[in-house]
Amino acid sequence: MRLDNGRESSNIEDRRGEGGPRRGLGGGGRIGIGTIVLVLVAMYFGVDPSIVLNGAGVMSPPTAESSRPPASAQDDSARFVSMVLADTEDTWRALFSGGGRRYVEPRLVLYRGATQSACGLGQAEMGPFYCPADSKVYLDLDFFAELRSRFHAPGDFAQAYVIAHEIGHHVQNLFGISAKVQDARQRLSARESNLLSVKLELQADCLAGVWAHHAERSRQVLEAGDLEEALAAAAATGDDTLQKQARGYAVPDSFTHGSAAQRAQWFRTGFNAGSLRACDTFSVAAH
Ligand SMILES: [Zn+2]
């Protein structure tokens, strides 16, 4: 992915160094085995251990910690997220003003392990999520490593797709779609309710495709293989693999995202059409 102008968003809320809600064993600020392992890792990478110790309260178990990329890689990753977010701001601002509306920019929270959101406790295990109640996207950068290793969806544009999908939920929120769906779901059977959730998720995929269409047309952001990366990520995060992702929405466990094929198909639909009208997943017959 090519982000030539390199503008970074001013809407990043970096909570990575904060003492968020503690979890796991040995809380209360005590220095545990995990911390010691971390200090060793930090020394190995030439990082001042006091930096690690100051953040000890929010650290996860040692296994997860020791596989975490060094700080400089995290910084590069944070900068990339910030630039993609900036691109979604430019794109959606233009699309909204073209339709006579004002785009209200969402904030994106970078956190480690766990953090509080207006939708409840956000935890890294959920994967990235958007909380309509505070209009914020929540992202633990370690998810990108998982995307690469567990979901076999490597590449920077796969990551950009993930961000654009969450921003798609924000667009739905601004249009009042999320609220309508949430409302309707309470009156429906579990099965119908799930179907509606799938449609909401697939629409977010389609909106991610709309963003990619306009980012490419205005700024030529795509490099060879980028589109395939996004499609692979969309497919890899189908229902079967990413059920945990939905907790930030405060909806039942049975919340679903759509199949691998559906997700990739709707991203492609949005990308090809570049128009919100193409993303009416709600009036397309379910299957
Ligand atoms: Zn989603």
CSV table of C-alpha atoms and ligand atoms in Angstrom, one decimal:
chain,number,residue,atom,x,y,z
A,1,MET,CA,0.0,0.0,0.0
A,2,ARG,CA,1.3,3.4,-0.9
A,3,LEU,CA,0.5,6.3,1.5
A,4,ASP,CA,2.6,9.0,-0.2
A,5,ASN,CA,1.3,12.1,1.5
A,6,GLY,CA,1.9,10.4,4.8
A,7,ARG,CA,-0.7,12.5,6.7
A,8,GLU,CA,-1.3,11.1,10.1
A,9,SER,CA,-4.7,11.3,11.8
A,10,SER,CA,-5.1,13.5,14.9
A,11,ASN,CA,-7.8,11.1,16.1
A,12,ILE,CA,-5.6,8.4,17.6
A,13,GLU,CA,-6.0,7.9,21.3
A,14,ASP,CA,-2.9,6.0,22.4
A,15,ARG,CA,-3.6,4.1,25.6
A,16,ARG,CA,-0.8,1.6,25.1
A,17,GLY,CA,1.3,3.0,28.0
A,18,GLU,CA,-1.6,3.4,30.3
A,19,GLY,CA,-2.5,1.2,33.3
A,20,GLY,CA,-5.8,-0.1,32.0
A,21,PRO,CA,-8.0,-2.6,33.7
A,22,ARG,CA,-5.9,-5.4,35.0
A,23,ARG,CA,-6.5,-9.0,34.3
A,24,GLY,CA,-5.0,-12.4,34.8
A,25,LEU,CA,-2.8,-13.4,37.8
A,26,GLY,CA,-0.6,-11.3,39.9
A,27,GLY,CA,-2.3,-7.9,39.5
A,28,GLY,CA,-2.0,-5.1,41.9
A,29,GLY,CA,1.2,-3.8,40.4
A,30,ARG,CA,3.3,-6.7,41.6
A,31,ILE,CA,6.3,-7.6,39.4
A,32,GLY,CA,5.6,-11.2,38.2
A,33,ILE,CA,7.3,-13.7,36.0
A,34,GLY,CA,5.9,-12.1,32.9
A,35,THR,CA,7.5,-8.8,33.8
A,36,ILE,CA,10.9,-10.4,34.4
A,37,VAL,CA,10.7,-12.2,31.1
A,38,LEU,CA,9.8,-8.9,29.5
A,39,VAL,CA,12.7,-7.1,31.1
A,40,LEU,CA,15.0,-9.8,29.7
A,41,VAL,CA,13.5,-9.4,26.3
A,42,ALA,CA,13.8,-5.6,26.6
A,43,MET,CA,17.4,-5.9,27.5
A,44,TYR,CA,18.0,-8.2,24.6
A,45,PHE,CA,16.5,-5.7,22.3
A,46,GLY,CA,18.5,-2.9,23.9
A,47,VAL,CA,15.4,-1.1,25.5
A,48,ASP,CA,15.8,0.6,28.8
A,49,PRO,CA,14.1,-1.9,31.2
A,50,SER,CA,12.6,0.9,33.3
A,51,ILE,CA,10.3,1.7,30.4
A,52,VAL,CA,9.0,-1.9,30.5
A,53,LEU,CA,8.7,-1.8,34.3
A,54,ASN,CA,6.7,1.4,34.3
A,55,GLY,CA,4.1,-0.2,32.1
A,56,ALA,CA,4.1,-3.5,34.1
A,57,GLY,CA,0.5,-3.1,35.3
A,58,VAL,CA,-1.1,-3.7,31.9
A,59,MET,CA,1.1,-6.5,30.7
A,60,SER,CA,-0.4,-9.9,29.6
A,61,PRO,CA,0.9,-13.3,30.4
A,62,PRO,CA,4.6,-14.1,29.6
A,63,THR,CA,3.9,-16.2,26.5
A,64,ALA,CA,2.0,-13.5,24.7
A,65,GLU,CA,4.5,-10.9,25.9
A,66,SER,CA,7.6,-12.6,24.7
A,67,SER,CA,6.2,-13.0,21.2
A,68,ARG,CA,5.4,-9.3,21.0
A,69,PRO,CA,7.3,-7.4,18.4
A,70,PRO,CA,9.9,-4.9,19.6
A,71,ALA,CA,8.8,-1.3,20.4
A,72,SER,CA,10.0,0.1,17.1
A,73,ALA,CA,7.9,-2.3,15.1
A,74,GLN,CA,4.9,-1.3,17.2
A,75,ASP,CA,5.6,2.4,16.4
A,76,ASP,CA,5.8,1.7,12.7
A,77,SER,CA,2.5,-0.2,13.0
A,78,ALA,CA,0.9,2.7,14.9
A,79,ARG,CA,2.0,5.2,12.3
A,80,PHE,CA,0.6,3.0,9.6
A,81,VAL,CA,-2.7,2.8,11.4
A,82,SER,CA,-2.7,6.5,11.8
A,83,MET,CA,-2.1,7.1,8.1
A,84,VAL,CA,-4.8,4.7,7.1
A,85,LEU,CA,-7.2,6.3,9.5
A,86,ALA,CA,-6.3,9.7,8.0
A,87,ASP,CA,-7.0,8.3,4.5
A,88,THR,CA,-10.5,7.1,5.6
A,89,GLU,CA,-11.2,10.6,7.0
A,90,ASP,CA,-10.3,12.2,3.7
A,91,THR,CA,-12.3,9.7,1.7
A,92,TRP,CA,-15.5,9.7,3.9
A,93,ARG,CA,-15.4,13.5,4.4
A,94,ALA,CA,-15.5,13.9,0.6
A,95,LEU,CA,-18.2,11.2,0.1
A,96,PHE,CA,-20.4,12.7,2.9
A,97,SER,CA,-20.1,16.3,1.7
A,98,GLY,CA,-20.9,15.1,-1.8
A,99,GLY,CA,-24.2,13.8,-0.3
A,100,GLY,CA,-24.8,17.1,1.6
A,101,ARG,CA,-23.8,15.6,4.9
A,102,ARG,CA,-21.1,16.2,7.4
A,103,TYR,CA,-18.7,13.4,8.3
A,104,VAL,CA,-18.0,13.3,12.0
A,105,GLU,CA,-14.6,11.7,12.5
A,106,PRO,CA,-14.3,8.7,14.8
A,107,ARG,CA,-11.4,8.2,17.2
A,108,LEU,CA,-9.2,5.2,17.2
A,109,VAL,CA,-8.0,3.8,20.5
A,110,LEU,CA,-4.7,1.9,20.5
A,111,TYR,CA,-4.5,-0.3,23.6
A,112,ARG,CA,-2.6,-3.3,24.9
A,113,GLY,CA,-4.4,-6.2,26.5
A,114,ALA,CA,-7.5,-4.6,27.9
A,115,THR,CA,-9.2,-1.2,28.0
A,116,GLN,CA,-12.5,0.3,29.0
A,117,SER,CA,-15.0,1.3,26.3
A,118,ALA,CA,-18.6,2.6,26.4
A,119,CYS,CA,-19.6,-0.8,25.2
A,120,GLY,CA,-17.9,-2.6,28.1
A,121,LEU,CA,-14.4,-3.9,28.7
A,122,GLY,CA,-12.4,-4.2,25.4
A,123,GLN,CA,-10.0,-7.1,25.4
A,124,ALA,CA,-7.4,-8.0,22.8
A,125,GLU,CA,-8.9,-11.5,22.4
A,126,MET,CA,-12.0,-10.0,20.8
A,127,GLY,CA,-10.1,-8.6,17.9
A,128,PRO,CA,-10.6,-5.0,16.7
A,129,PHE,CA,-14.1,-3.6,17.3
A,130,TYR,CA,-16.1,-0.4,17.0
A,131,CYS,CA,-18.3,0.9,19.8
A,132,PRO,CA,-21.3,2.9,18.5
A,133,ALA,CA,-21.9,4.4,22.0
A,134,ASP,CA,-18.6,6.3,22.0
A,135,SER,CA,-17.9,6.3,18.3
A,136,LYS,CA,-14.5,4.8,18.8
A,137,VAL,CA,-12.6,2.0,17.1
A,138,TYR,CA,-10.5,-0.2,19.5
A,139,LEU,CA,-7.4,-1.9,18.3
A,140,ASP,CA,-4.6,-3.9,19.9
A,141,LEU,CA,-1.8,-3.9,17.4
A,142,ASP,CA,-0.9,-7.5,18.2
A,143,PHE,CA,-4.0,-8.4,16.2
A,144,PHE,CA,-2.0,-7.7,13.0
A,145,ALA,CA,0.5,-10.4,14.0
A,146,GLU,CA,-2.4,-12.8,14.5
A,147,LEU,CA,-3.8,-11.8,11.1
A,148,ARG,CA,-0.5,-12.8,9.6
A,149,SER,CA,0.1,-16.0,11.6
A,150,ARG,CA,-3.3,-17.4,12.7
A,151,PHE,CA,-5.5,-16.1,9.9
A,152,HIS,CA,-2.8,-16.4,7.2
A,153,ALA,CA,-3.6,-13.0,5.9
A,154,PRO,CA,-0.3,-11.1,5.7
A,155,GLY,CA,0.3,-7.7,4.1
A,156,ASP,CA,-0.3,-4.0,4.9
A,157,PHE,CA,-3.4,-3.8,2.9
A,158,ALA,CA,-4.9,-6.7,4.8
A,159,GLN,CA,-4.4,-4.5,7.9
A,160,ALA,CA,-5.9,-1.5,6.1
A,161,TYR,CA,-9.0,-3.5,5.3
A,162,VAL,CA,-9.4,-4.4,9.0
A,163,ILE,CA,-9.4,-0.7,9.9
A,164,ALA,CA,-11.6,0.3,7.0
A,165,HIS,CA,-14.2,-2.4,8.1
A,166,GLU,CA,-14.3,-0.9,11.6
A,167,ILE,CA,-14.7,2.6,10.0
A,168,GLY,CA,-17.5,1.1,7.9
A,169,HIS,CA,-19.3,0.4,11.2
A,170,HIS,CA,-18.8,4.1,12.1
A,171,VAL,CA,-20.4,5.1,8.8
A,172,GLN,CA,-23.3,2.9,9.6
A,173,ASN,CA,-23.5,4.5,13.0
A,174,LEU,CA,-23.6,8.0,11.5
A,175,PHE,CA,-26.4,6.9,9.1
A,176,GLY,CA,-28.4,5.5,12.1
A,177,ILE,CA,-28.2,2.0,10.6
A,178,SER,CA,-26.5,0.4,13.7
A,179,ALA,CA,-29.2,1.8,16.0
A,180,LYS,CA,-32.0,0.5,13.7
A,181,VAL,CA,-30.5,-2.9,13.5
A,182,GLN,CA,-29.9,-3.0,17.3
A,183,ASP,CA,-33.5,-2.0,17.8
A,184,ALA,CA,-35.0,-4.5,15.4
A,185,ARG,CA,-32.9,-7.4,16.7
A,186,GLN,CA,-34.6,-7.1,20.1
A,187,ARG,CA,-38.0,-8.0,18.5
A,188,LEU,CA,-36.7,-10.8,16.3
A,189,SER,CA,-36.0,-14.5,16.9
A,190,ALA,CA,-32.4,-15.5,17.5
A,191,ARG,CA,-32.2,-16.8,13.9
A,192,GLU,CA,-33.5,-13.6,12.3
A,193,SER,CA,-31.5,-11.5,14.6
A,194,ASN,CA,-28.3,-13.3,13.6
A,195,LEU,CA,-29.2,-12.8,9.9
A,196,LEU,CA,-29.5,-9.1,10.5
A,197,SER,CA,-26.1,-9.0,12.2
A,198,VAL,CA,-24.6,-10.7,9.2
A,199,LYS,CA,-26.1,-8.1,7.0
A,200,LEU,CA,-24.6,-5.3,9.1
A,201,GLU,CA,-21.2,-7.0,9.0
A,202,LEU,CA,-21.3,-7.6,5.3
A,203,GLN,CA,-22.3,-3.9,4.8
A,204,ALA,CA,-19.2,-2.9,6.8
A,205,ASP,CA,-17.1,-5.0,4.4
A,206,CYS,CA,-18.8,-3.4,1.4
A,207,LEU,CA,-18.1,0.1,2.9
A,208,ALA,CA,-14.5,-0.9,3.4
A,209,GLY,CA,-14.5,-1.7,-0.4
A,210,VAL,CA,-16.0,1.7,-1.1
A,211,TRP,CA,-13.2,3.4,0.8
A,212,ALA,CA,-10.6,1.4,-1.1
A,213,HIS,CA,-12.2,2.4,-4.4
A,214,HIS,CA,-12.0,6.1,-3.7
A,215,ALA,CA,-8.6,6.0,-2.0
A,216,GLU,CA,-7.3,4.3,-5.1
A,217,ARG,CA,-9.0,6.7,-7.5
A,218,SER,CA,-7.9,9.8,-5.6
A,219,ARG,CA,-4.5,8.8,-4.4
A,220,GLN,CA,-3.5,5.6,-6.1
A,221,VAL,CA,-2.9,3.7,-2.9
A,222,LEU,CA,-2.9,0.2,-4.2
A,223,GLU,CA,0.2,-1.8,-5.1
A,224,ALA,CA,0.3,-5.1,-6.9
A,225,GLY,CA,-1.3,-7.8,-4.7
A,226,ASP,CA,-3.0,-5.4,-2.3
A,227,LEU,CA,-6.5,-6.2,-3.3
A,228,GLU,CA,-5.8,-9.9,-2.9
A,229,GLU,CA,-4.5,-9.2,0.6
A,230,ALA,CA,-7.8,-7.5,1.6
A,231,LEU,CA,-9.9,-10.2,0.0
A,232,ALA,CA,-7.8,-12.9,1.9
A,233,ALA,CA,-8.3,-11.0,5.2
A,234,ALA,CA,-12.0,-10.7,4.6
A,235,ALA,CA,-12.3,-14.4,3.9
A,236,ALA,CA,-10.0,-15.3,6.8
A,237,THR,CA,-12.1,-13.4,9.2
A,238,GLY,CA,-15.4,-15.2,8.3
A,239,ASP,CA,-17.7,-16.4,11.0
A,240,ASP,CA,-15.9,-19.6,11.6
A,241,THR,CA,-12.7,-17.9,12.7
A,242,LEU,CA,-13.6,-14.6,14.3
A,243,GLN,CA,-16.6,-15.2,16.5
A,244,LYS,CA,-15.0,-13.4,19.4
A,245,GLN,CA,-14.7,-10.2,17.5
A,246,ALA,CA,-18.2,-9.1,18.3
A,247,ARG,CA,-18.2,-8.6,22.0
A,248,GLY,CA,-17.7,-4.9,21.8
A,249,TYR,CA,-21.2,-4.6,20.4
A,250,ALA,CA,-22.8,-5.9,23.6
A,251,VAL,CA,-24.9,-8.4,21.7
A,252,PRO,CA,-25.4,-12.1,22.3
A,253,ASP,CA,-22.7,-14.6,21.7
A,254,SER,CA,-24.4,-15.9,18.6
A,255,PHE,CA,-23.5,-12.7,16.7
A,256,THR,CA,-22.2,-13.6,13.2
A,257,HIS,CA,-20.2,-12.0,10.5
A,258,GLY,CA,-21.0,-14.0,7.4
A,259,SER,CA,-19.1,-16.7,5.6
A,260,ALA,CA,-15.6,-16.3,4.1
A,261,ALA,CA,-17.1,-16.1,0.6
A,262,GLN,CA,-19.7,-13.6,1.5
A,263,ARG,CA,-17.3,-11.2,3.2
A,264,ALA,CA,-14.8,-11.3,0.3
A,265,GLN,CA,-17.7,-10.9,-2.2
A,266,TRP,CA,-19.1,-7.8,-0.5
A,267,PHE,CA,-15.7,-6.1,-0.2
A,268,ARG,CA,-15.3,-6.6,-3.9
A,269,THR,CA,-18.8,-5.3,-4.6
A,270,GLY,CA,-18.0,-2.1,-2.7
A,271,PHE,CA,-14.6,-1.8,-4.4
A,272,ASN,CA,-16.0,-2.3,-7.9
A,273,ALA,CA,-19.0,0.1,-7.5
A,274,GLY,CA,-17.5,2.7,-5.2
A,275,SER,CA,-21.0,3.7,-4.2
A,276,LEU,CA,-23.0,3.4,-1.0
A,277,ARG,CA,-26.0,2.3,-3.0
A,278,ALA,CA,-24.1,-0.9,-3.9
A,279,CYS,CA,-23.9,-1.8,-0.2
A,280,ASP,CA,-27.5,-2.4,0.5
A,281,THR,CA,-26.9,-5.8,2.0
A,282,PHE,CA,-30.3,-5.5,3.8
A,283,SER,CA,-32.4,-5.9,0.7
A,284,VAL,CA,-30.5,-8.8,-0.8
A,285,ALA,CA,-32.0,-12.1,-0.2
A,286,ALA,CA,-30.3,-14.1,2.5
A,287,HIS,CA,-28.8,-17.5,1.8
B,1,ZN,ZN,-17.5,-5.9,12.1
